[in-house]
Each structure stands twice: as C-alpha cells, then as structure tokens.
Coordinates of C-alpha atoms and ligand atoms in Angstrom, one line a residue:
X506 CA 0.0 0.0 0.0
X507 CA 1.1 3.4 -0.6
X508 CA 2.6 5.5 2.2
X509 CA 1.7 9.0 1.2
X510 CA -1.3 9.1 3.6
X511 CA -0.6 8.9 7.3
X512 CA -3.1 9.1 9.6
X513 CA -3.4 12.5 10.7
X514 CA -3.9 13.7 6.8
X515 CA -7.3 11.4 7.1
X516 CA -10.6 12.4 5.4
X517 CA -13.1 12.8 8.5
X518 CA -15.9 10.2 7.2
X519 CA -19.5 12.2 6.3
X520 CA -21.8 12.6 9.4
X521 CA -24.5 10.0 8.5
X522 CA -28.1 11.7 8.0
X523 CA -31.3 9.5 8.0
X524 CA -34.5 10.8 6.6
X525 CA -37.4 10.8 9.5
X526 CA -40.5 10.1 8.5
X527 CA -41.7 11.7 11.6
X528 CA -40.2 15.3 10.3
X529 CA -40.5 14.0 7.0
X530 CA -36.5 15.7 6.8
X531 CA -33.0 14.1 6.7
X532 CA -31.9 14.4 9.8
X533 CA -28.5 13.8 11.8
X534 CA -28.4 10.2 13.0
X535 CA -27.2 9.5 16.8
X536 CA -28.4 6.3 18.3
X537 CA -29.3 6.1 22.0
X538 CA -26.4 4.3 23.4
X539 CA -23.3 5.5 21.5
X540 CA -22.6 3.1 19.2
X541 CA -25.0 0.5 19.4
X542 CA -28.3 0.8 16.9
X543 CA -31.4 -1.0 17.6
X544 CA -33.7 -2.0 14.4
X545 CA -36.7 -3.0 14.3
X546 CA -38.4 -4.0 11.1
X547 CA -42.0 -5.0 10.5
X548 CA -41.9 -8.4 8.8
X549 CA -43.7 -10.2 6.6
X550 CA -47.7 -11.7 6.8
X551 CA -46.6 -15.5 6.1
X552 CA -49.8 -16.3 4.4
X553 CA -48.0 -16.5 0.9
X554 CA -44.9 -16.2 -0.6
X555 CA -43.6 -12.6 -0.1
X556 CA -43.7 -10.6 -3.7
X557 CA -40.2 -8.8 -4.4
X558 CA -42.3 -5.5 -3.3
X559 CA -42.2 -7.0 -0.1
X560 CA -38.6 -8.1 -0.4
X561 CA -37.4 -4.6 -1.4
X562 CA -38.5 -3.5 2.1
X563 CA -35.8 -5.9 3.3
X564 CA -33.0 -4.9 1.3
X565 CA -33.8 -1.3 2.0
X566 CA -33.8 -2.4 6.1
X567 CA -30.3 -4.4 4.8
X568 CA -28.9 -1.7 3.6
X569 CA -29.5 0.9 6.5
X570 CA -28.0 -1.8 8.7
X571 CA -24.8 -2.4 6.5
X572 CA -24.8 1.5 7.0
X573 CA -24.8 1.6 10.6
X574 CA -22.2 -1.2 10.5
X575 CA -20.2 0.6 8.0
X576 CA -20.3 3.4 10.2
X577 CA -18.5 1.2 13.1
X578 CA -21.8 0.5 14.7
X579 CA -23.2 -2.1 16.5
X580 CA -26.4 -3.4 15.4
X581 CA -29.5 -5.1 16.8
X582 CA -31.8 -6.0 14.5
X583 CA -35.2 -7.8 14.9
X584 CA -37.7 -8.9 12.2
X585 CA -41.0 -10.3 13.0
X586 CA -43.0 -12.9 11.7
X587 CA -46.4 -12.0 11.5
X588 CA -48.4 -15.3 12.1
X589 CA -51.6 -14.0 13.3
X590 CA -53.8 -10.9 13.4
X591 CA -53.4 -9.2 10.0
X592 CA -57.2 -8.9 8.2
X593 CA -57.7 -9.6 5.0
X594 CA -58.9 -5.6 5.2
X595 CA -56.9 -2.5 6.4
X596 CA -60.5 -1.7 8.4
X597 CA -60.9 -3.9 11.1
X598 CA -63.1 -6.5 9.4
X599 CA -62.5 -9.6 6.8
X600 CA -60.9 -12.4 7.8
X601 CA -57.4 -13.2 9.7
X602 CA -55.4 -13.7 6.1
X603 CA -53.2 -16.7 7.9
X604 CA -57.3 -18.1 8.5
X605 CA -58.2 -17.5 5.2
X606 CA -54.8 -19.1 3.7
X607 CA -55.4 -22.1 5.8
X608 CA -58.9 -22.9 4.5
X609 CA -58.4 -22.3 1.1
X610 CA -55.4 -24.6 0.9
X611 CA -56.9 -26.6 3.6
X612 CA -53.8 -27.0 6.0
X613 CA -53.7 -25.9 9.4
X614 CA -52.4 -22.3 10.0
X615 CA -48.6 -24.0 11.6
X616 CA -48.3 -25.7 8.4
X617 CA -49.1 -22.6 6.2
X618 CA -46.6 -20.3 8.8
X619 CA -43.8 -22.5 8.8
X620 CA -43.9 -22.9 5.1
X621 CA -44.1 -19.7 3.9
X622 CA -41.6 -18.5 6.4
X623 CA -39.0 -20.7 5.6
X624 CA -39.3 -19.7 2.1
X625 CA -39.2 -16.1 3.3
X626 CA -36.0 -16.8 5.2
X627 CA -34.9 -18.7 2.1
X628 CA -35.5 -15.1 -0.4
X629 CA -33.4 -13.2 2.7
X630 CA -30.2 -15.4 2.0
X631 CA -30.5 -15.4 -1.5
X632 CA -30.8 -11.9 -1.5
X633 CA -27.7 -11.7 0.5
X634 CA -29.6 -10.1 3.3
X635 CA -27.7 -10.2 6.3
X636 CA -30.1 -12.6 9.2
X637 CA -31.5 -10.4 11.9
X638 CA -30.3 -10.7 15.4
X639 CA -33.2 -12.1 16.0
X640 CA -36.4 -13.0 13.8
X641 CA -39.6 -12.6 16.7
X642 CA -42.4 -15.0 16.4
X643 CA -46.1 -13.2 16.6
X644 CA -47.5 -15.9 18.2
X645 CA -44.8 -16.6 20.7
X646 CA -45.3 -13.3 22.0
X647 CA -49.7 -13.8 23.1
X648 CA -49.4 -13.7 26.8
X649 CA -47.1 -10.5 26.6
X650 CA -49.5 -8.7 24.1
X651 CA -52.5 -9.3 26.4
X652 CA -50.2 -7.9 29.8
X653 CA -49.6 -5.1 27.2
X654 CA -53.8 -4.6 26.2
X655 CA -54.6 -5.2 30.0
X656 CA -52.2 -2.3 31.0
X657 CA -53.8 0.1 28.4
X658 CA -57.3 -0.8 28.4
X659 CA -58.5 1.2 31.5
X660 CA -57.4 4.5 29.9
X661 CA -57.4 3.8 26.3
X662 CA -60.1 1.1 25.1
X663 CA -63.6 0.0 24.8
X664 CA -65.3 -3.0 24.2
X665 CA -67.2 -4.0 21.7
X666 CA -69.3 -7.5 20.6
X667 CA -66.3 -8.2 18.4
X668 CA -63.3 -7.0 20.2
X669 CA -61.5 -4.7 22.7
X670 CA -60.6 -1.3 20.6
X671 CA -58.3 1.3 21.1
X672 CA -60.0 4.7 21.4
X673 CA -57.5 6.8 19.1
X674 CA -58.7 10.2 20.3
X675 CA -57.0 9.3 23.8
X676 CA -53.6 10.3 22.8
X677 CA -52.3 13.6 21.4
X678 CA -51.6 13.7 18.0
X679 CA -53.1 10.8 16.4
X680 CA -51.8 9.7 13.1
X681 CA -49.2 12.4 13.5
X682 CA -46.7 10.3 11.3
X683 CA -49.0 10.1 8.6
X684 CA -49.4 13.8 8.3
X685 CA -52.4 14.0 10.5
X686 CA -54.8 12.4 11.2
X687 CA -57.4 11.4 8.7
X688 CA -60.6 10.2 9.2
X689 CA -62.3 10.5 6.1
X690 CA -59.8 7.9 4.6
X691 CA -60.5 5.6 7.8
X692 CA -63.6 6.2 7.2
X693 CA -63.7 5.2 3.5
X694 CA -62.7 1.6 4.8
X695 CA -65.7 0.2 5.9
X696 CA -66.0 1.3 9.8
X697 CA -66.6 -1.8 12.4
X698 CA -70.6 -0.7 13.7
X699 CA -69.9 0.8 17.8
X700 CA -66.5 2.5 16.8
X701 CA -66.2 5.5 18.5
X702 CA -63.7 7.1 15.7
X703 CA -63.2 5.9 12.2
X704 CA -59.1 5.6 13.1
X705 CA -59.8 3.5 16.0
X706 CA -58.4 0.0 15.6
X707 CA -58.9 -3.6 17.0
X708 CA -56.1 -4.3 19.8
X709 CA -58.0 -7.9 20.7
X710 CA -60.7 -9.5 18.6
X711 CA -63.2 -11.9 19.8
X712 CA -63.8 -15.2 18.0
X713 CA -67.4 -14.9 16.9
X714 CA -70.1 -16.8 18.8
X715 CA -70.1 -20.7 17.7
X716 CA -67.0 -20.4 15.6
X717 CA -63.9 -22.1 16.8
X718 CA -60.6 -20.6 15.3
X719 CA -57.9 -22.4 14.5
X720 CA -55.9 -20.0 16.5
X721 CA -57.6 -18.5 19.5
X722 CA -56.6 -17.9 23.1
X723 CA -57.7 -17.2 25.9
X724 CA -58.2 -13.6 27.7
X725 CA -60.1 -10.7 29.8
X726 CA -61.8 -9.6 26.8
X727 CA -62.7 -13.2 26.1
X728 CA -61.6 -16.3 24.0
X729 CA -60.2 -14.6 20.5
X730 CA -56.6 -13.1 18.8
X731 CA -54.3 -10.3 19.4
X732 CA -55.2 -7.0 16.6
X733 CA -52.2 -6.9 14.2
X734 CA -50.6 -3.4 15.2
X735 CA -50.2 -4.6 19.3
X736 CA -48.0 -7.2 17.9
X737 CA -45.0 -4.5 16.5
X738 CA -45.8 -2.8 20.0
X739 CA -45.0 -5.8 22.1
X740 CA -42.3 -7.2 20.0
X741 CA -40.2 -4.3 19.7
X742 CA -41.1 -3.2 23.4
X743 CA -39.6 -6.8 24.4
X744 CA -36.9 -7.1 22.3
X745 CA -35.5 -3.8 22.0
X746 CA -37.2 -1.8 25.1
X747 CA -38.9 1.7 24.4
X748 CA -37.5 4.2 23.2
X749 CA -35.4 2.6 20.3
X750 CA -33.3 3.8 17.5
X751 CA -35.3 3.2 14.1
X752 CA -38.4 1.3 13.0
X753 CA -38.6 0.2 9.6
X754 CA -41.5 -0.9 7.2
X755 CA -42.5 0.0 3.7
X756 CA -44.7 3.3 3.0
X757 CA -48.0 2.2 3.3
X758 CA -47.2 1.3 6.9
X759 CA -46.9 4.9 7.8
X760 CA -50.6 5.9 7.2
X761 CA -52.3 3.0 9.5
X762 CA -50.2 0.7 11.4
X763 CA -47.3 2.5 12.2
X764 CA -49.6 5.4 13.9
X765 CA -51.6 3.1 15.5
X766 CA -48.5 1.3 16.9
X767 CA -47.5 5.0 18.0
X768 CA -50.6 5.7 20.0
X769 CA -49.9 1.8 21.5
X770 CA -47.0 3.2 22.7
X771 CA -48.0 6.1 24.1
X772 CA -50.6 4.5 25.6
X773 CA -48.3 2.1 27.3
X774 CA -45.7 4.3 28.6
X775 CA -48.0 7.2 30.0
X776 CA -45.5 9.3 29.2
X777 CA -47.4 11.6 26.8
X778 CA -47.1 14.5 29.2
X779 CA -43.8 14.2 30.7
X780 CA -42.2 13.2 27.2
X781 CA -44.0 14.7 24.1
X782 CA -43.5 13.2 21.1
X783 CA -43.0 10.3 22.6
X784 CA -43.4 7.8 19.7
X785 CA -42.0 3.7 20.5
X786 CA -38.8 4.4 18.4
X787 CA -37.1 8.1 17.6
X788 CA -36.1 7.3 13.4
X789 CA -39.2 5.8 11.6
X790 CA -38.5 4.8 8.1
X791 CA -40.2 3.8 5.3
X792 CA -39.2 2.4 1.8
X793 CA -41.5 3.3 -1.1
X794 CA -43.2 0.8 -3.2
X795 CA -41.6 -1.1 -5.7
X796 CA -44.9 -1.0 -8.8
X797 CA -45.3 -3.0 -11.7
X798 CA -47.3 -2.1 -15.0
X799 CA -50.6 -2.9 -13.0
X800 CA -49.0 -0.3 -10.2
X801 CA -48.4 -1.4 -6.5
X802 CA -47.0 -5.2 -6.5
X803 CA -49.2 -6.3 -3.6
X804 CA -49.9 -9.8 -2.5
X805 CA -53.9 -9.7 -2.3
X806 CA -53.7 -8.6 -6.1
X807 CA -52.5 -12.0 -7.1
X808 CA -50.0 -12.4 -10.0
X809 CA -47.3 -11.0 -8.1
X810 CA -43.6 -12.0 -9.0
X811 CA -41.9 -13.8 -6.6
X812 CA -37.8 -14.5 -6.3
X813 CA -38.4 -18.1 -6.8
X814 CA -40.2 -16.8 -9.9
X815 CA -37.3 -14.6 -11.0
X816 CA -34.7 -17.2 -10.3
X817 CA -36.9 -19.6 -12.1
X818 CA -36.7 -17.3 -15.2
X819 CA -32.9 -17.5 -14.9
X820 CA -32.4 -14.6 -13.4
X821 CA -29.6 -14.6 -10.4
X822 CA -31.0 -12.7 -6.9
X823 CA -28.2 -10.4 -6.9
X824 CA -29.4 -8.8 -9.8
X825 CA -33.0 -7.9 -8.4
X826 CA -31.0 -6.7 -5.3
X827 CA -28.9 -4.6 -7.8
X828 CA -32.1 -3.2 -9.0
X829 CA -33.0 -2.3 -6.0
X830 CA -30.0 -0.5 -4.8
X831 CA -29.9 1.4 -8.0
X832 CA -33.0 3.8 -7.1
X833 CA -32.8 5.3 -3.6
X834 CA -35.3 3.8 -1.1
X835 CA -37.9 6.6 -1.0
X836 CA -38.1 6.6 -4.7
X837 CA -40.7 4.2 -6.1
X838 CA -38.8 1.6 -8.4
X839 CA -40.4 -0.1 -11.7
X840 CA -40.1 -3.3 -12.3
X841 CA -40.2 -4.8 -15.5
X842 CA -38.4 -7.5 -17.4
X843 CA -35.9 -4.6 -18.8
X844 CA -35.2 -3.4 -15.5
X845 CA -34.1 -6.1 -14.0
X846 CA -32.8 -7.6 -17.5
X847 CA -30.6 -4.6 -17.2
X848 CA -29.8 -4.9 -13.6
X849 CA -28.2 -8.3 -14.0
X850 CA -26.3 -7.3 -16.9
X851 CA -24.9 -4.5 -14.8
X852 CA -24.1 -7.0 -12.2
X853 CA -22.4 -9.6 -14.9
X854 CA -19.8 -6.6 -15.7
X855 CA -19.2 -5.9 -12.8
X856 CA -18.3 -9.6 -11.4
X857 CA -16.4 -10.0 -15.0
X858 CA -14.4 -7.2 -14.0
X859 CA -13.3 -8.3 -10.5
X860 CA -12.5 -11.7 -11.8
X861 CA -10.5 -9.8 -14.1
X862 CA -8.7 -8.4 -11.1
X863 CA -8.8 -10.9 -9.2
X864 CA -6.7 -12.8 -11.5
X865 CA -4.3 -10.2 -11.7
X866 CA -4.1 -9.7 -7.4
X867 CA -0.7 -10.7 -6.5
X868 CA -1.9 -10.6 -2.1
X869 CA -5.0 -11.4 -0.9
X870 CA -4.9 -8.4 1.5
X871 CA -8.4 -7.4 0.2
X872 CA -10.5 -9.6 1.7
X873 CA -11.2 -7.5 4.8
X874 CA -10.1 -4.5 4.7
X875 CA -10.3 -2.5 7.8
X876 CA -11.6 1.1 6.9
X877 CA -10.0 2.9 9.5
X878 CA -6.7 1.4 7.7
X879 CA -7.8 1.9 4.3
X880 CA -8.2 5.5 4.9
X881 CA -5.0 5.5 5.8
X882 CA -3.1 3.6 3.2
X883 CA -5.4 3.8 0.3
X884 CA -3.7 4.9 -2.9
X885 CA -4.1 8.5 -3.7
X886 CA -6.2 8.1 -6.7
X887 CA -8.5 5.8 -4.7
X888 CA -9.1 8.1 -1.5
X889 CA -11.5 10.5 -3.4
X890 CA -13.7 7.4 -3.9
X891 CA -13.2 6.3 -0.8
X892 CA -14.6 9.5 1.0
X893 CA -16.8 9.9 -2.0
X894 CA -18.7 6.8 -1.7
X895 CA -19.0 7.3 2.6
X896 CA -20.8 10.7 1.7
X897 CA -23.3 9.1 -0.5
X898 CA -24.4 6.3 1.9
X899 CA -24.1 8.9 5.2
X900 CA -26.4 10.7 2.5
X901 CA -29.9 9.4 3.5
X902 CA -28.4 5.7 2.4
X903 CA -28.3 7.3 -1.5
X904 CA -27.1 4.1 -3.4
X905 CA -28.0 5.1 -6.8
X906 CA -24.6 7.2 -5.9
X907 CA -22.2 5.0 -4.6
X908 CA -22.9 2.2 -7.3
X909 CA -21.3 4.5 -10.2
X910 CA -18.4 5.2 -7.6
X911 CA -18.2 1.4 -7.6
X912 CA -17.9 1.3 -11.3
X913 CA -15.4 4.2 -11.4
X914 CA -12.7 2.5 -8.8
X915 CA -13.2 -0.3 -11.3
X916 CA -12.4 1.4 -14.4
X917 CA -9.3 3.3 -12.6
X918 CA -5.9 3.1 -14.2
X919 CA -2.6 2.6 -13.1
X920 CA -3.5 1.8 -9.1
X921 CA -2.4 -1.4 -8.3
X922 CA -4.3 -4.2 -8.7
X923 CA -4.5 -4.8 -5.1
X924 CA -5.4 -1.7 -3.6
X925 CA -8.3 -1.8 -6.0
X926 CA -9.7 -4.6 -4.9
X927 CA -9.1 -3.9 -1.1
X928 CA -11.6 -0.5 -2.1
X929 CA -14.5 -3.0 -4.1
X930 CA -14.6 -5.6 -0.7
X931 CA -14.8 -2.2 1.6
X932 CA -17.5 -0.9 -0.8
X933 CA -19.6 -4.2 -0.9
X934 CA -19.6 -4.5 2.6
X935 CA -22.2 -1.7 2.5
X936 CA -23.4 -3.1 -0.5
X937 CA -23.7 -6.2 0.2
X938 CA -23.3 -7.5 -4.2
X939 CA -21.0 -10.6 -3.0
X940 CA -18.4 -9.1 -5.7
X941 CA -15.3 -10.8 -4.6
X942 CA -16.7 -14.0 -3.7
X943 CA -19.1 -15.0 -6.5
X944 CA -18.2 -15.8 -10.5
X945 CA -19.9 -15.1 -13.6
X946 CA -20.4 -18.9 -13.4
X947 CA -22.4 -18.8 -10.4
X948 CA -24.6 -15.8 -12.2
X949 CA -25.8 -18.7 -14.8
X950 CA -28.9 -20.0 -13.2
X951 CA -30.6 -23.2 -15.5
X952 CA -34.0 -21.6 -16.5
X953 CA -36.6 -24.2 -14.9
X954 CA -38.1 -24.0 -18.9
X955 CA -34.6 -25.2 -20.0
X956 CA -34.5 -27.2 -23.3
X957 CA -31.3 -28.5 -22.8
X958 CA -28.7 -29.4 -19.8
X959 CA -25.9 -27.0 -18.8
X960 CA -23.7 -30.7 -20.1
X961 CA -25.9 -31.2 -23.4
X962 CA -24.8 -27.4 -23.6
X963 CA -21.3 -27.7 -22.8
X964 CA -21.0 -31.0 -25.2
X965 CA -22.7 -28.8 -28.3
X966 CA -20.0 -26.5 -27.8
X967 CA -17.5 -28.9 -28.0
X968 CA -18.7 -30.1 -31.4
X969 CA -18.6 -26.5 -32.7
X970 CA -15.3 -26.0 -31.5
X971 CA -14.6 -29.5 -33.5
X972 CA -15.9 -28.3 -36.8
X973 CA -14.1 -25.0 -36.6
X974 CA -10.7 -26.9 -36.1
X975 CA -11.9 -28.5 -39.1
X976 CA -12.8 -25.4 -41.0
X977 CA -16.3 -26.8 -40.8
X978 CA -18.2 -23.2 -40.8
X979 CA -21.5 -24.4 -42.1
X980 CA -21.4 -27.0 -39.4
X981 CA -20.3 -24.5 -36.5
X982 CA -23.0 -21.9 -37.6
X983 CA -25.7 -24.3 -37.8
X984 CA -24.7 -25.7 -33.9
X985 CA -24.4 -22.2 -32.8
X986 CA -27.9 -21.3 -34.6
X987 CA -29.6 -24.4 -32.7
X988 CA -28.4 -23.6 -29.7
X989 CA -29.7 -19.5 -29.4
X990 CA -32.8 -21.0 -30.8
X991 CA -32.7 -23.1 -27.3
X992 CA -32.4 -19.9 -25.4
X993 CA -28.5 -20.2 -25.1
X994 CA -26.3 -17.2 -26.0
X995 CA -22.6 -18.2 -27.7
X996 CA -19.7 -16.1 -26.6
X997 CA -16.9 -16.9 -28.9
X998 CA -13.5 -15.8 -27.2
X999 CA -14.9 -15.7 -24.0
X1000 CA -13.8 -18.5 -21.3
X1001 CA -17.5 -18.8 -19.6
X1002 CA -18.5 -19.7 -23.5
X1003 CA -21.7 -19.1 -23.3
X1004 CA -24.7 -18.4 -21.2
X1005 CA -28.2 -18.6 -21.0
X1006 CA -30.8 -15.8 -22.4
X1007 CA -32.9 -15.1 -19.4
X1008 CA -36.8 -15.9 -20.0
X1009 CA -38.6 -13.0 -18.6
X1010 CA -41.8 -13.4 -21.3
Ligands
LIG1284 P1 -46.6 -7.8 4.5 O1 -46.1 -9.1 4.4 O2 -47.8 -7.5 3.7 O3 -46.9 -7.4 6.0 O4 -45.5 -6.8 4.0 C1 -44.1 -6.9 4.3 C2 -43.4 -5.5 4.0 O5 -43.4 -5.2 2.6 C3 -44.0 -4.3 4.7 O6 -43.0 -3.5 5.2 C4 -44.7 -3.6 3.6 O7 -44.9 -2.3 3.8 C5 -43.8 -3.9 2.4 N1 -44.4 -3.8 1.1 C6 -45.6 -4.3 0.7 N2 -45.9 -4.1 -0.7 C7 -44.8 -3.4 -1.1 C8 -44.4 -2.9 -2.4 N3 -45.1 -3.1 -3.5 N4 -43.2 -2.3 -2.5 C9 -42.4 -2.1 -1.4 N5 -42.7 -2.5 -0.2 C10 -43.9 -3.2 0.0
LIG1285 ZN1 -45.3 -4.0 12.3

C-alpha cells in the first residue's frame, strides 16, 4: 500500500443523515447508546410467498444496517414474523389472512406459517440479506401482548361484541406520522358498527359466537386473537425496550399501522405529558413501493412476482438486489423485465471485472479491509472514492450514488491491482453484491423452462469447436444457430463460453 497518507492527513468520514418520517426531513443520526443501533423491522404476513415489493422493504432495512455497521456501529436487529392478526382488510373487518390461507389450501395455520416463512427466510439469504439478530415470532409473543392490552385498556379502550378497541382520540396527536390524522380515509374503509372514531383500531378480537378458530386464546376480553398493530408494540417493546433507535416498514405502513403502533406506545408508557413526542422508536423509516405495470405489486392482487419466480426465469438474486440498490429507497422503483434484465447485466460486468482483477491480485490483502486502515493507506487516486462513496451512503443511504463510484474504482488506471480490490470488498460490505466472492459462473442460473442441460450445452460446444478446427463453418454456424434458438447465447472468445438468455416473457 502506498505510504503518502498517514493518519493524521485522514478524510473525516461524512456525518451520517437519516431521513425521519416523523419530520419527513434528513436528519443527523445518533443512536441512543453510542454506538449501538437498535432496528426493528415489521416483517412479513406469512400467508403467501412474499412478492419482491415485499422483499425490497428488506433490502432497504439491509442496507441501512450495512450503514450503521459501515459506520462502526453495533447493530441489533429484529424482524417479526407476523403469524396471526393481520385482516384480509386494512379496516378492522375480513378475515385473519393466515385463516383464510389455511382454509383455502386446507392446511392448518402452523403448516401454512412455517412454510411460507421458511421460504421467506430462504429469499433473505438469496438476496444476500444479512439474518436479523433475531427473527420474533407473533405468536410466541400472546401472553405479553394481552399484559400489554390489560395495562392500556383502562385509559385507552372499549369493548365492543367483536373486540377490545383502542380509542384513538386518547392520545395527542393521532396519526401524527402520517401527516395528520385522517378520518375521512379511515372512514372510506368500511367502519366496524360501535366505533367510537373511524381511526380507531382492533387491539384484541373476539372469535365470533359458535365459531372455533384455528388460532384462539384465551383472555379478559374473552376467547379470541391479538389485533395486528399490538403485535409491532409488544415485540419491539420486548426485544428492543422503548425508546429505540429506528423502526422500519414500507410506505404504506406509515398511514395505518405504524400510527396506530404509536398511540400503543404512548398508551403504554404514560408518558405523553412528561415526554411529548414520545413515539416507541425516535427514526421511523419507510421504503417506497416497488410498482409494476398494474402499479403497487401487492400480494392480495395476485400475479405477483416472486424471487423463486425470478430465479426460475434465470435470473440470479443479486441482480433484483442490484435493481434495488440502484433507485434510492424513498423513490418508487419499476419493475419490469428490462429493469431487471438490465440490472443483471450490470451485475455480470461488474463480477467479469473483478475476476479480471482478481486474476491479476498478487496478495489477498483485500478480503477484509479494515476502513480505518484503508483510509490510511489507500492509494491517492482511490481516497477521493473512498470519501466519495461514505458521503453518498451517510447521504440518506443514496445508493444510486455509490454504485457508479463502484464502477469508477473499477475502471481506474494505473492503481495497483490490489489496492483496488481492497476498495471494491470495503464498498460491498455496505453493498452487500457478493463481488469478490461469487463468478460469472455462479450468475448462470438453469431456466426451470430449459431445453437442454448446462452438459448437453457444454458437449454442443465442443462439437462446434470440432468443426471449426476443421474449417467446418457451415457445421459450426448451424450448432451455434440451434443452440440461441434453445435460449443459449454463444460467446466466442470468451472462457464462460456461453450463457443462458434469461426468459422473462
Ligand atoms: P406484509 O407481508 O404485507 O406485511 O409486508 C411486508 C413488508 O413489505 C411491509 O414492510 C410492507 O410495507 C412492504 N411492502 C408491501 N408491498 C410493497 C411494495 N409493493 N413495494 C415495497 N414494499 C412493499
Ligand atoms: Zn409491524
């Protein structure tokens, strides 16, 4: 490494700035107990597969905590599982959607929650999504939510035939984080009869008279389940203790359940008086939607694309996580066949690249580079990026910034070899791309709709390389011709050979 930086010439790293949905501005980030961060993300329903508008949420909640680590924090983070309470309607009527699952594919709700959430967990790893400290199980958590409603309910509820409700005019500022509180919209979504307000909620519903649900329990208030928004209360109250650093979820969170977990919270604590603005957590953040054609990619909608689907189609995760990373999180993101047809050809240059460095490393220094030493020691033509790339993710988490820098340390000449790729591991730790570990191989997924064997493929190729040895060219042309009309593109000159021609209809 190159001496001409010592440490006292160092770049003071960007003051990281977090966008608050609560002041709806970017913010200076401190967490509670210096350098420790406590997460907490609102997981996934696991009554289906989750859609990759659902998985974006993640790699946005991913990315903030490769931040914070970046940033030489510690991290806590939990993610729930959601395995009972959430309606089939934002109002507080339909059916539990885990209920409803369960009938219609006539299972019992344990079988339908365990499934879905190990393929949930299953998209996280392929996605390269760093496990949370701890994933929290809604249903593990029923005896603590019902201490929780009992504690509350003197003050803040009323009963009703089908449930105990939380009286939302009770605390100050209602709905605050949504920009006020709105109760035409609540309104608009078909009122339980007795409510006292339209933005009052359900905190524990009743199994109905002479129905038996497949998950019920026992309390006060009578034989029934825990309303959807108590659970994020509890969990997060349990796991993390109140206040805590940042809550996550995706935007639409922030009109309905995220308030009403706010006036849980305030309830709870009593502490409206002697601490206003008092919310649960100080950072709330929220991801915008990730829409298709049809616009919002949302579960109930049906004909949603999942990453099984994607990877199905031939298309490698880390390209749908590129695409992600590529718009900033409170931009909505398109996604369409060319976008993330695009992202993963982004993401096959740049692991062709860093196998092209790679084979030209003479150390292995770079696999983890320290970045209080890379600042440092980094060459002075890398530095820039270095300091560069730490102001775009202290920036409000502004990927769509960093990835060109990413590009540009790439395309850098004369720094050696080394140095470089000591720079690209730094950066993908944030990033989170698996640059330096996986190959352009890897990025070759088999289409499930595959007319042919990657072998059948390989052996084709053999017999073209045959007939060109023997100046065959009709022969060789007519293999090649065969195999892109079986979806397989030839890459004369290049060692991979060939790859397939992802089938995204
Ligand atoms: P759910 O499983 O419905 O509880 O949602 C899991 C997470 O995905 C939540 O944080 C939602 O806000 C988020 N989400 C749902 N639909 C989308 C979408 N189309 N784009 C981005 N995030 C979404
Ligand atoms: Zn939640």
């Amino acid at each position: 490494m190159s001496d001409q930086f010592t440490p006292d010439e160092q770049h003071v790293s960007a003051p990281l700035r977090l966008f608050n949905s609560l002041t709806r501005t970017v913010d200076p980030f401190a967490p509670i107990d210096p350098n420790h961060t406590r997460v907490y993300s609102c997981g996934p329903t696991v009554y289906n597969y989750a859609h990759l508008g659902n998985l974006r949420a993640y790699v946005f909640t991913d990315t903030l905590r490769r931040t914070l680590l970046w940033k030489g924090m510690d991290v806590t983070h939990i993610i729930n599982i959601t395995d009972v309470g959430h309606l089939t309607s934002d109002a507080d009527a339909g059916d539990d959607k885990m209920e409803a699952a369960a009938r219609a594919q006539a299972k019992s709700i344990w079988d339908i929650a365990a499934h879905y959430t190990q393929a949930f967990k299953q998209n996280i790893a392929d996605l390269n999504i760093l496990p949370p400290s701890e994933w929290t199980v809604a249903t593990d958590y029923v005896p603590q939510m019902i201490e929780f409603a009992k504690k509350i309910a003197p003050d803040h509820c009323y009963e009703l035939d089908s449930g105990l409700y939380f009286d939302s005019s009770t605390v100050p500022d209602y709905g605050a984080l949504a920009g006020g509180r709105d109760d035409a919209a609540h309104a608009r979504i078909d009122p339980v009869a007795g409510k006292r307000n339209p933005s009052d909620f359900a905190i524990w519903r009743k199994s109905p008279p002479g129905e038996q649900r497949q998950m019920e329990w026992d309390s006060p208030w009578g034989k029934g389940a825990p309303g959807w928004h108590l659970e994020c209360s509890v969990m997060s109250q349990a796991r993390l203790g109140h206040p805590f650093d940042i809550h996550t979820g995706g935007i639409d969170h922030r009109e309905i359940h995220h308030p009403n977990e706010i006036a849980q919270n305030q309830a709870y604590c009593g502490c409206t008086d002697a601490q206003p603005g008092f919310t649960g957590a100080r950072w709330w953040m929220h991801n915008n939607f990730l829409v298709d054609r049809q616009g919002k990619m949302s579960k109930s909608k049906g004909g949603f694309t999942t990453l099984f689907s994607l990877i199905d189609a031939g298309v490698h995760p880390l390209a749908y996580r590129l695409l992600c990373l590529g718009a900033h999180y409170r931009s909505e993101l398109e996604f369409s066949a060319e976008s993330v047809g695009a992202a993963l050809t982004r993401l096959k240059r740049l692991i062709m690249a860093v196998e092209g460095l790679k084979s030209r490393a003479e150390g292995v220094t770079w696999q983890s580079p320290r970045l209080d030493y890379l600042r440092a020691n980094l060459h002075p033509k890398l530095a820039p990026l270095l300091e560069q790339f730490d102001a775009a993710i202290s920036d409000d988490l502004m990927t769509p910034r960093a990835l060109p820098l990413l590009e540009e340390a790439i395309a850098l000449k004369k720094v050696p070899v080394d140095e470089k790729l000591c720079l690209i591991a730094a950066f993908d730790q944030a990033l989170g791309l698996n640059l330096l570990t996986i190959s352009r191989a890897d990025l070759r997924l088999t289409p499930k709709d595959a007319q042919m064997t990657p072998e059948a493929v390989e052996a084709e190729l053999d017999r073209r390389q045959a007939a060109r040895a023997d100046r065959n060219f009709a022969l060789s042309d007519e293999i090649r011709d065969a195999l892109v009309e079986r979806g397989v593109d030839v890459m004369d000159g290049d060692p991979l050979r060939w790859e397939w021609r992802p089938n995204l209809g």
